[in-house]
């Protein structure tokens, strides 16, 4: 209709009409502009001819056109329909005349129908015209009239279907016949009819607002060999889904709530870690001021020695000390009055739990009278007998120490109340052998104080984001427990008990940074996402071009991939259906017989494009190094699958460091005991052990950093995957051939099989997209769907499904133990109108039956990037550099590399093995499902795995697929999924180019399989073409005339596939688009501005 409306505009705009040249009576023979091309100018020649000779000239020129190059190139025919005003209404596809003149000509069949708009009055007479375009190069831009047939519109509309045989009025064709099948062309399928889905918008209300775009549709008239007098009308539709926005809104709300819990937990943990520090005045603490006076040697031989004093504090629940005073020189003789030589102040916190066994034993196995421990001050004295030695570098340095329990000092200060004068004390200084070497004097002022209060316990991590997303922190028994919820009763291992004595392994600086710089922005982002998505369900928005729209809507264009706000919405989602209807006669009665529906969901890759795929750690800088936020395993980048692998690598690194540290500490204690020196601490000056401990700090903090990023990234990938999965389930649930069969019983028992077919290349950013999709899709295994009868009961957790004829609301719940790392279970409830629920929901799915999703992901790269990944970097380099190495000449680098896309890869990694791994994982799952659905005797492979007979061909494709672009994997997997009652989702990066090639091939394959009842007659030209050739030919027609080019326009503003001629050469034959539909090399140029080309 839009084409027809354009064609009926005034003659002033005829130049913009793509079919204007077909609107002239002289068959386009009159050229209105001067030709600048070489060769015969047919227009100038015809201008000189008398009008009375027009008929003869037209016939002669038509014959000349057909014979222009002696039949070396095919001549192309096309049919157009014209209104009574002479303007074109619509055109068919072009069909070639057979090259072999000796072969009998059996006629031409045009697949793309002529469309008569409803605005054309029934009293009008229209004209159907047959045109020919010569295969000769110098005539290829001209069309010539062969013949025409006038028709009454009322005659066409008298019945549906209406079969006609009409005589072609022509001066050059004798006894030409035009066979027509006239039928209604429904843009909107009947509710519950073929091609309709429960996820489709309600045509009565949905398109009155700007929330949904009109469906895209195209019909094709195909031959039906089993019934030669019948026609097979295939109707292709692409319809937006009503379910994706409500699902994204519901899940974003869950994710935002969970992320807020995690942030509050981390904030409270940061407060407690800060409060436990020796320099913090938060909560209940002891204000301790130490003033060191002098050292008085016992032995005369040390009277001239130099002494240096340092101080450290040992918490009563940890073996590692904290530095309080760096080594500084102190006096070694007494004066008449105490004089301060060195001073430090700190604020130890009272500890009542987790006291070190040795410390508790020394206190008689019970708490001191004050009811808590404060720890110990250790004054370490470094003595050099050379008085002038100020750097302690000599070999004669001796280490002595004095240990003072803070509890005894506090008790002593309480025994002398009413005075603020510091206590001046002398304590013995002992050598490493335990011999008293002298006394050290110091004054101490210690008082208990109360600072800003802190909660008794940190806010719980239960039901936090890591719990919701099933992301284990992988750091149990590391204090403090960030994002960890431990069982109430658990038996600790010896190593875990040892780790508990080593203090915290997270710095306050790290937690504070992580909360402010990472968690807070992420939480705000998720909360804004939830608020905007829920508001969008009822908000009205201005109408703007779809490819420029950045508001949350059911349709999200691929040009919005990097929009952070829209990251939870799947993009470019359509239910792509092909419904088949046989138009024919049965017992003399004209009828239309619905014969089958083939549905897929098409979309862009379920990936967090907004976060990109680069290194998630900040570039090394003094701040990141100070807080310990540096990766001990190098760059951590890519999509979820790779990030999770690196996270596991970090967890292993943490575990190894824990083992090393506990062993080294144990060795340290054993060595001292062998020297008959009892110790229960690790000195702050023990560089090796303190260094090991700091390495563990960095590793644990890096692990938490990666875990959080993985959890946040999962929210986007899972939300997108869930929207496409439920859209597919709704399409299957709406297919009468499925819901009226036994498939629902099998779904209820074994799950709904959901086959994702990815067309991404395992290189660069697309590798990251594969990795994201792999994890997001695998999470669908934990989703169960329950269909419920709408009860009209208010519920704040119900999210409305707007503009759906039968879906009223949905509710998403997550159930889990609340502990991070435990697998969550998601339950999606869909409220359905009572009448539909009672009449069309199978009994097996009623009564609260939960159907679990059974997702699979098969991946095959099908473009030049995958070829580059398979062939290697050397070949890619030669493609870009030319033959410079062979000739020795410098080759100019083109302005635009043919291997680049609009997204510059920051991580140019290629990993062909990941495709084999993913496909093998999917095969194993599909094999298990096939055995559940259809138990059968199995063939045993070399790996002793039982192969279901249905999957033998798929198995062979996968085991031989390394280094190949084996599109048959996707083809076979899709066919098996269809056989097993499953649904299909097809995606590439944008969901519009490679996806278009694949889904049109699948649709054409389905139509030809239906027609294969008599395969010998499938060829319309009598050549006996193979099934594959017919399939590719029909797919090509759909790629040119179907819904996929308009989808490209919806996404990027241009109806072109984002390929160039070089890229096409590397694609499988079944997926190659027609050259006329390619965007070419004009990336970022005049035609495709704004980054329209995406692959």
PDB file of C-alpha atoms in Angstrom, residues 308-550:
ATOM      1  CA  UNK A 308      65.943   2.416  67.714  1.00  0.00           C
ATOM      2  CA  UNK A 309      62.350   1.827  68.714  1.00  0.00           C
ATOM      3  CA  UNK A 310      59.372   0.794  66.604  1.00  0.00           C
ATOM      4  CA  UNK A 311      55.867  -0.122  67.751  1.00  0.00           C
ATOM      5  CA  UNK A 312      53.127  -2.407  66.459  1.00  0.00           C
ATOM      6  CA  UNK A 313      49.758  -3.516  67.698  1.00  0.00           C
ATOM      7  CA  UNK A 314      48.355  -7.034  67.599  1.00  0.00           C
ATOM      8  CA  UNK A 315      44.596  -7.426  67.646  1.00  0.00           C
ATOM      9  CA  UNK A 316      43.431 -10.041  70.149  1.00  0.00           C
ATOM     10  CA  UNK A 317      41.750 -12.032  67.338  1.00  0.00           C
ATOM     11  CA  UNK A 318      44.500 -11.883  64.690  1.00  0.00           C
ATOM     12  CA  UNK A 319      48.079 -13.071  64.426  1.00  0.00           C
ATOM     13  CA  UNK A 320      49.275 -10.301  62.088  1.00  0.00           C
ATOM     14  CA  UNK A 321      50.461  -7.064  63.629  1.00  0.00           C
ATOM     15  CA  UNK A 322      49.764  -3.482  62.535  1.00  0.00           C
ATOM     16  CA  UNK A 323      52.529  -0.889  62.428  1.00  0.00           C
ATOM     17  CA  UNK A 324      52.063   2.077  64.775  1.00  0.00           C
ATOM     18  CA  UNK A 325      55.539   3.602  64.868  1.00  0.00           C
ATOM     19  CA  UNK A 326      58.314   3.427  62.314  1.00  0.00           C
ATOM     20  CA  UNK A 327      61.863   2.815  63.689  1.00  0.00           C
ATOM     21  CA  UNK A 328      63.217   5.966  65.317  1.00  0.00           C
ATOM     22  CA  UNK A 329      66.195   6.612  67.574  1.00  0.00           C
ATOM     23  CA  UNK A 330      65.557   6.892  71.293  1.00  0.00           C
ATOM     24  CA  UNK A 331      67.723   7.964  74.262  1.00  0.00           C
ATOM     25  CA  UNK A 332      69.533   5.269  76.223  1.00  0.00           C
ATOM     26  CA  UNK A 333      70.029   6.971  79.595  1.00  0.00           C
ATOM     27  CA  UNK A 334      67.666   8.205  82.250  1.00  0.00           C
ATOM     28  CA  UNK A 335      67.106  11.835  83.125  1.00  0.00           C
ATOM     29  CA  UNK A 336      65.891  13.354  86.377  1.00  0.00           C
ATOM     30  CA  UNK A 337      62.364  13.643  84.962  1.00  0.00           C
ATOM     31  CA  UNK A 338      60.518  11.595  82.378  1.00  0.00           C
ATOM     32  CA  UNK A 339      60.836  13.142  78.936  1.00  0.00           C
ATOM     33  CA  UNK A 340      59.013  12.036  75.821  1.00  0.00           C
ATOM     34  CA  UNK A 341      61.277  10.997  72.995  1.00  0.00           C
ATOM     35  CA  UNK A 342      58.795   9.192  70.743  1.00  0.00           C
ATOM     36  CA  UNK A 343      55.006   9.250  70.640  1.00  0.00           C
ATOM     37  CA  UNK A 344      52.066   7.559  68.883  1.00  0.00           C
ATOM     38  CA  UNK A 345      48.310   7.439  69.343  1.00  0.00           C
ATOM     39  CA  UNK A 346      45.828   4.821  68.248  1.00  0.00           C
ATOM     40  CA  UNK A 347      42.330   3.585  69.014  1.00  0.00           C
ATOM     41  CA  UNK A 348      42.027  -0.161  69.630  1.00  0.00           C
ATOM     42  CA  UNK A 349      38.549  -1.692  69.747  1.00  0.00           C
ATOM     43  CA  UNK A 350      37.311  -4.063  72.441  1.00  0.00           C
ATOM     44  CA  UNK A 351      37.044  -7.664  71.212  1.00  0.00           C
ATOM     45  CA  UNK A 352      34.899 -10.308  72.891  1.00  0.00           C
ATOM     46  CA  UNK A 353      34.763 -13.059  70.265  1.00  0.00           C
ATOM     47  CA  UNK A 354      37.303 -15.014  68.236  1.00  0.00           C
ATOM     48  CA  UNK A 355      40.126 -14.458  70.752  1.00  0.00           C
ATOM     49  CA  UNK A 356      43.327 -16.255  69.777  1.00  0.00           C
ATOM     50  CA  UNK A 357      43.604 -19.506  71.804  1.00  0.00           C
ATOM     51  CA  UNK A 358      47.147 -18.681  72.962  1.00  0.00           C
ATOM     52  CA  UNK A 359      46.118 -15.279  74.206  1.00  0.00           C
ATOM     53  CA  UNK A 360      43.066 -16.641  75.962  1.00  0.00           C
ATOM     54  CA  UNK A 361      45.169 -19.388  77.524  1.00  0.00           C
ATOM     55  CA  UNK A 362      47.689 -16.839  78.832  1.00  0.00           C
ATOM     56  CA  UNK A 363      44.776 -15.008  80.486  1.00  0.00           C
ATOM     57  CA  UNK A 364      43.792 -18.133  82.352  1.00  0.00           C
ATOM     58  CA  UNK A 365      41.230 -19.241  79.797  1.00  0.00           C
ATOM     59  CA  UNK A 366      38.781 -16.470  80.606  1.00  0.00           C
ATOM     60  CA  UNK A 367      38.077 -12.851  79.835  1.00  0.00           C
ATOM     61  CA  UNK A 368      39.955 -10.214  81.846  1.00  0.00           C
ATOM     62  CA  UNK A 369      38.007  -8.332  84.531  1.00  0.00           C
ATOM     63  CA  UNK A 370      37.151  -5.516  82.123  1.00  0.00           C
ATOM     64  CA  UNK A 371      35.197  -8.060  80.019  1.00  0.00           C
ATOM     65  CA  UNK A 372      37.080  -7.743  76.744  1.00  0.00           C
ATOM     66  CA  UNK A 373      40.508  -7.737  75.148  1.00  0.00           C
ATOM     67  CA  UNK A 374      42.210  -4.746  73.524  1.00  0.00           C
ATOM     68  CA  UNK A 375      45.302  -6.483  72.213  1.00  0.00           C
ATOM     69  CA  UNK A 376      48.998  -5.995  72.797  1.00  0.00           C
ATOM     70  CA  UNK A 377      51.574  -3.309  72.094  1.00  0.00           C
ATOM     71  CA  UNK A 378      54.894  -4.680  70.938  1.00  0.00           C
ATOM     72  CA  UNK A 379      57.854  -2.305  71.239  1.00  0.00           C
ATOM     73  CA  UNK A 380      60.727  -3.628  69.159  1.00  0.00           C
ATOM     74  CA  UNK A 381      64.153  -2.300  70.069  1.00  0.00           C
ATOM     75  CA  UNK A 382      66.960  -2.533  67.526  1.00  0.00           C
ATOM     76  CA  UNK A 383      70.290  -2.110  69.252  1.00  0.00           C
ATOM     77  CA  UNK A 384      73.615  -1.423  67.582  1.00  0.00           C
ATOM     78  CA  UNK A 385      76.790  -1.388  69.676  1.00  0.00           C
ATOM     79  CA  UNK A 386      78.291   1.160  67.325  1.00  0.00           C
ATOM     80  CA  UNK A 387      76.951   4.395  68.648  1.00  0.00           C
ATOM     81  CA  UNK A 388      77.307   6.152  65.348  1.00  0.00           C
ATOM     82  CA  UNK A 389      75.345   3.566  63.417  1.00  0.00           C
ATOM     83  CA  UNK A 390      72.149   5.354  62.378  1.00  0.00           C
ATOM     84  CA  UNK A 391      70.914   3.047  59.650  1.00  0.00           C
ATOM     85  CA  UNK A 392      70.961  -0.328  61.412  1.00  0.00           C
ATOM     86  CA  UNK A 393      72.719  -1.927  58.475  1.00  0.00           C
ATOM     87  CA  UNK A 394      75.514  -3.560  60.401  1.00  0.00           C
ATOM     88  CA  UNK A 395      75.816  -7.180  61.328  1.00  0.00           C
ATOM     89  CA  UNK A 396      75.911  -6.447  65.065  1.00  0.00           C
ATOM     90  CA  UNK A 397      72.294  -5.281  65.370  1.00  0.00           C
ATOM     91  CA  UNK A 398      70.330  -7.074  68.069  1.00  0.00           C
ATOM     92  CA  UNK A 399      66.536  -7.193  68.248  1.00  0.00           C
ATOM     93  CA  UNK A 400      64.869  -6.899  71.641  1.00  0.00           C
ATOM     94  CA  UNK A 401      61.249  -6.391  72.439  1.00  0.00           C
ATOM     95  CA  UNK A 402      58.811  -5.361  75.104  1.00  0.00           C
ATOM     96  CA  UNK A 403      55.207  -6.577  75.047  1.00  0.00           C
ATOM     97  CA  UNK A 404      52.515  -4.718  76.935  1.00  0.00           C
ATOM     98  CA  UNK A 405      48.939  -5.946  77.297  1.00  0.00           C
ATOM     99  CA  UNK A 406      46.509  -3.073  76.898  1.00  0.00           C
ATOM    100  CA  UNK A 407      43.961  -4.704  79.175  1.00  0.00           C
ATOM    101  CA  UNK A 408      46.350  -4.448  82.183  1.00  0.00           C
ATOM    102  CA  UNK A 409      47.029  -0.785  81.402  1.00  0.00           C
ATOM    103  CA  UNK A 410      43.319  -0.044  81.197  1.00  0.00           C
ATOM    104  CA  UNK A 411      42.715  -1.849  84.494  1.00  0.00           C
ATOM    105  CA  UNK A 412      45.564   0.109  86.076  1.00  0.00           C
ATOM    106  CA  UNK A 413      44.166   3.413  84.834  1.00  0.00           C
ATOM    107  CA  UNK A 414      40.746   2.532  86.246  1.00  0.00           C
ATOM    108  CA  UNK A 415      42.385   1.746  89.577  1.00  0.00           C
ATOM    109  CA  UNK A 416      43.593   5.340  89.704  1.00  0.00           C
ATOM    110  CA  UNK A 417      40.452   7.313  88.885  1.00  0.00           C
ATOM    111  CA  UNK A 418      40.162  11.066  88.965  1.00  0.00           C
ATOM    112  CA  UNK A 419      43.473  11.866  87.348  1.00  0.00           C
ATOM    113  CA  UNK A 420      44.296  12.814  83.774  1.00  0.00           C
ATOM    114  CA  UNK A 421      48.017  12.519  84.353  1.00  0.00           C
ATOM    115  CA  UNK A 422      49.524   9.812  82.105  1.00  0.00           C
ATOM    116  CA  UNK A 423      50.889   6.798  83.902  1.00  0.00           C
ATOM    117  CA  UNK A 424      54.681   6.544  83.712  1.00  0.00           C
ATOM    118  CA  UNK A 425      55.765   2.962  83.658  1.00  0.00           C
ATOM    119  CA  UNK A 426      58.852   0.867  83.144  1.00  0.00           C
ATOM    120  CA  UNK A 427      58.715  -2.519  81.476  1.00  0.00           C
ATOM    121  CA  UNK A 428      61.499  -5.051  80.942  1.00  0.00           C
ATOM    122  CA  UNK A 429      63.030  -5.443  77.499  1.00  0.00           C
ATOM    123  CA  UNK A 430      63.825  -9.033  76.526  1.00  0.00           C
ATOM    124  CA  UNK A 431      66.233 -10.466  74.009  1.00  0.00           C
ATOM    125  CA  UNK A 432      65.196 -13.112  71.485  1.00  0.00           C
ATOM    126  CA  UNK A 433      66.392 -15.710  74.003  1.00  0.00           C
ATOM    127  CA  UNK A 434      64.089 -14.291  76.697  1.00  0.00           C
ATOM    128  CA  UNK A 435      66.848 -12.625  78.728  1.00  0.00           C
ATOM    129  CA  UNK A 436      66.127  -9.249  80.288  1.00  0.00           C
ATOM    130  CA  UNK A 437      68.395  -6.662  78.619  1.00  0.00           C
ATOM    131  CA  UNK A 438      67.127  -3.552  80.321  1.00  0.00           C
ATOM    132  CA  UNK A 439      64.051  -1.482  80.935  1.00  0.00           C
ATOM    133  CA  UNK A 440      62.111   0.898  78.760  1.00  0.00           C
ATOM    134  CA  UNK A 441      60.150   3.779  80.202  1.00  0.00           C
ATOM    135  CA  UNK A 442      56.993   5.162  78.695  1.00  0.00           C
ATOM    136  CA  UNK A 443      53.924   7.043  79.695  1.00  0.00           C
ATOM    137  CA  UNK A 444      50.472   5.972  78.633  1.00  0.00           C
ATOM    138  CA  UNK A 445      47.085   7.586  78.743  1.00  0.00           C
ATOM    139  CA  UNK A 446      44.231   5.161  77.980  1.00  0.00           C
ATOM    140  CA  UNK A 447      40.515   5.842  78.239  1.00  0.00           C
ATOM    141  CA  UNK A 448      37.427   4.141  76.841  1.00  0.00           C
ATOM    142  CA  UNK A 449      35.317   6.374  74.610  1.00  0.00           C
ATOM    143  CA  UNK A 450      32.210   6.121  72.470  1.00  0.00           C
ATOM    144  CA  UNK A 451      32.242   7.419  68.930  1.00  0.00           C
ATOM    145  CA  UNK A 452      29.467   7.349  66.317  1.00  0.00           C
ATOM    146  CA  UNK A 453      27.608   4.097  66.775  1.00  0.00           C
ATOM    147  CA  UNK A 454      27.700   1.281  64.278  1.00  0.00           C
ATOM    148  CA  UNK A 455      25.288  -1.607  63.830  1.00  0.00           C
ATOM    149  CA  UNK A 456      26.095  -4.687  65.868  1.00  0.00           C
ATOM    150  CA  UNK A 457      26.226  -6.691  62.626  1.00  0.00           C
ATOM    151  CA  UNK A 458      26.745  -5.772  58.990  1.00  0.00           C
ATOM    152  CA  UNK A 459      23.660  -5.610  56.779  1.00  0.00           C
ATOM    153  CA  UNK A 460      22.993  -9.013  55.307  1.00  0.00           C
ATOM    154  CA  UNK A 461      24.049  -9.996  51.819  1.00  0.00           C
ATOM    155  CA  UNK A 462      21.089 -12.358  51.608  1.00  0.00           C
ATOM    156  CA  UNK A 463      18.907 -11.749  48.544  1.00  0.00           C
ATOM    157  CA  UNK A 464      21.581  -9.483  47.082  1.00  0.00           C
ATOM    158  CA  UNK A 465      22.510  -9.197  43.440  1.00  0.00           C
ATOM    159  CA  UNK A 466      25.012 -12.052  43.458  1.00  0.00           C
ATOM    160  CA  UNK A 467      22.340 -14.267  45.013  1.00  0.00           C
ATOM    161  CA  UNK A 468      19.744 -13.233  42.431  1.00  0.00           C
ATOM    162  CA  UNK A 469      22.098 -13.912  39.540  1.00  0.00           C
ATOM    163  CA  UNK A 470      23.545 -17.149  40.913  1.00  0.00           C
ATOM    164  CA  UNK A 471      27.057 -15.711  41.052  1.00  0.00           C
ATOM    165  CA  UNK A 472      29.125 -17.262  43.813  1.00  0.00           C
ATOM    166  CA  UNK A 473      31.708 -14.910  45.375  1.00  0.00           C
ATOM    167  CA  UNK A 474      34.073 -17.933  45.485  1.00  0.00           C
ATOM    168  CA  UNK A 475      35.695 -16.507  48.592  1.00  0.00           C
ATOM    169  CA  UNK A 476      34.104 -18.265  51.562  1.00  0.00           C
ATOM    170  CA  UNK A 477      35.921 -17.993  54.895  1.00  0.00           C
ATOM    171  CA  UNK A 478      37.771 -14.879  53.826  1.00  0.00           C
ATOM    172  CA  UNK A 479      37.097 -12.061  56.287  1.00  0.00           C
ATOM    173  CA  UNK A 480      35.173  -9.871  55.993  1.00  0.00           C
ATOM    174  CA  UNK A 481      32.529 -11.826  54.066  1.00  0.00           C
ATOM    175  CA  UNK A 482      31.626  -9.465  51.231  1.00  0.00           C
ATOM    176  CA  UNK A 483      28.475 -10.753  49.468  1.00  0.00           C
ATOM    177  CA  UNK A 484      28.775 -13.964  51.471  1.00  0.00           C
ATOM    178  CA  UNK A 485      26.004 -15.567  53.513  1.00  0.00           C
ATOM    179  CA  UNK A 486      27.286 -18.570  55.405  1.00  0.00           C
ATOM    180  CA  UNK A 487      25.045 -21.278  56.873  1.00  0.00           C
ATOM    181  CA  UNK A 488      24.276 -20.858  60.550  1.00  0.00           C
ATOM    182  CA  UNK A 489      25.965 -24.135  61.460  1.00  0.00           C
ATOM    183  CA  UNK A 490      28.903 -25.392  59.495  1.00  0.00           C
ATOM    184  CA  UNK A 491      32.018 -27.384  60.313  1.00  0.00           C
ATOM    185  CA  UNK A 492      35.159 -25.436  59.466  1.00  0.00           C
ATOM    186  CA  UNK A 493      38.223 -27.111  58.072  1.00  0.00           C
ATOM    187  CA  UNK A 494      41.595 -26.608  59.731  1.00  0.00           C
ATOM    188  CA  UNK A 495      42.685 -24.221  56.985  1.00  0.00           C
ATOM    189  CA  UNK A 496      39.486 -22.206  57.359  1.00  0.00           C
ATOM    190  CA  UNK A 497      40.122 -21.956  61.102  1.00  0.00           C
ATOM    191  CA  UNK A 498      43.661 -20.774  60.394  1.00  0.00           C
ATOM    192  CA  UNK A 499      42.407 -18.140  57.944  1.00  0.00           C
ATOM    193  CA  UNK A 500      40.036 -16.827  60.585  1.00  0.00           C
ATOM    194  CA  UNK A 501      43.086 -15.885  62.707  1.00  0.00           C
ATOM    195  CA  UNK A 502      44.703 -13.782  59.987  1.00  0.00           C
ATOM    196  CA  UNK A 503      42.367 -10.816  60.130  1.00  0.00           C
ATOM    197  CA  UNK A 504      40.598  -9.030  57.299  1.00  0.00           C
ATOM    198  CA  UNK A 505      41.568  -9.531  53.696  1.00  0.00           C
ATOM    199  CA  UNK A 506      39.685  -6.521  52.363  1.00  0.00           C
ATOM    200  CA  UNK A 507      40.895  -2.991  52.921  1.00  0.00           C
ATOM    201  CA  UNK A 508      38.510  -0.227  53.858  1.00  0.00           C
ATOM    202  CA  UNK A 509      39.883   1.741  50.911  1.00  0.00           C
ATOM    203  CA  UNK A 510      38.888  -0.977  48.473  1.00  0.00           C
ATOM    204  CA  UNK A 511      35.364  -1.455  49.831  1.00  0.00           C
ATOM    205  CA  UNK A 512      34.781   2.298  49.979  1.00  0.00           C
ATOM    206  CA  UNK A 513      36.046   2.744  46.422  1.00  0.00           C
ATOM    207  CA  UNK A 514      33.981  -0.181  45.190  1.00  0.00           C
ATOM    208  CA  UNK A 515      30.844   1.206  46.805  1.00  0.00           C
ATOM    209  CA  UNK A 516      31.282   4.765  45.561  1.00  0.00           C
ATOM    210  CA  UNK A 517      32.848   4.270  42.145  1.00  0.00           C
ATOM    211  CA  UNK A 518      31.291   0.994  41.028  1.00  0.00           C
ATOM    212  CA  UNK A 519      28.359  -0.271  43.057  1.00  0.00           C
ATOM    213  CA  UNK A 520      26.555   3.036  43.519  1.00  0.00           C
ATOM    214  CA  UNK A 521      26.539   3.923  39.785  1.00  0.00           C
ATOM    215  CA  UNK A 522      25.460   0.380  38.913  1.00  0.00           C
ATOM    216  CA  UNK A 523      22.628   0.458  41.461  1.00  0.00           C
ATOM    217  CA  UNK A 524      21.432   3.839  40.245  1.00  0.00           C
ATOM    218  CA  UNK A 525      21.568   2.570  36.681  1.00  0.00           C
ATOM    219  CA  UNK A 526      19.458  -0.486  37.526  1.00  0.00           C
ATOM    220  CA  UNK A 527      16.991   1.591  39.539  1.00  0.00           C
ATOM    221  CA  UNK A 528      16.605   4.091  36.715  1.00  0.00           C
ATOM    222  CA  UNK A 529      16.171   1.220  34.300  1.00  0.00           C
ATOM    223  CA  UNK A 530      13.410  -0.301  36.436  1.00  0.00           C
ATOM    224  CA  UNK A 531      11.635   3.044  36.872  1.00  0.00           C
ATOM    225  CA  UNK A 532      11.832   3.987  33.187  1.00  0.00           C
ATOM    226  CA  UNK A 533      10.779   0.562  31.947  1.00  0.00           C
ATOM    227  CA  UNK A 534       7.753   0.434  34.233  1.00  0.00           C
ATOM    228  CA  UNK A 535       6.787   4.003  33.363  1.00  0.00           C
ATOM    229  CA  UNK A 536       7.133   3.226  29.652  1.00  0.00           C
ATOM    230  CA  UNK A 537       4.360   0.640  29.894  1.00  0.00           C
ATOM    231  CA  UNK A 538       1.780   3.396  30.157  1.00  0.00           C
ATOM    232  CA  UNK A 539       3.620   6.517  28.982  1.00  0.00           C
ATOM    233  CA  UNK A 540       2.976   8.207  25.663  1.00  0.00           C
ATOM    234  CA  UNK A 541       6.004   9.258  23.664  1.00  0.00           C
ATOM    235  CA  UNK A 542       6.431  11.438  20.584  1.00  0.00           C
ATOM    236  CA  UNK A 543       6.620   9.748  17.227  1.00  0.00           C
ATOM    237  CA  UNK A 544      10.163   9.775  15.877  1.00  0.00           C
ATOM    238  CA  UNK A 545      11.946   7.539  13.351  1.00  0.00           C
ATOM    239  CA  UNK A 546      12.391   4.102  14.868  1.00  0.00           C
ATOM    240  CA  UNK A 547      16.150   4.006  14.322  1.00  0.00           C
ATOM    241  CA  UNK A 548      16.549   7.267  16.281  1.00  0.00           C
ATOM    242  CA  UNK A 549      14.269   6.264  19.158  1.00  0.00           C
ATOM    243  CA  UNK A 550      16.026   5.854  22.501  1.00  0.00           C
TER     244      UNK A 550
END
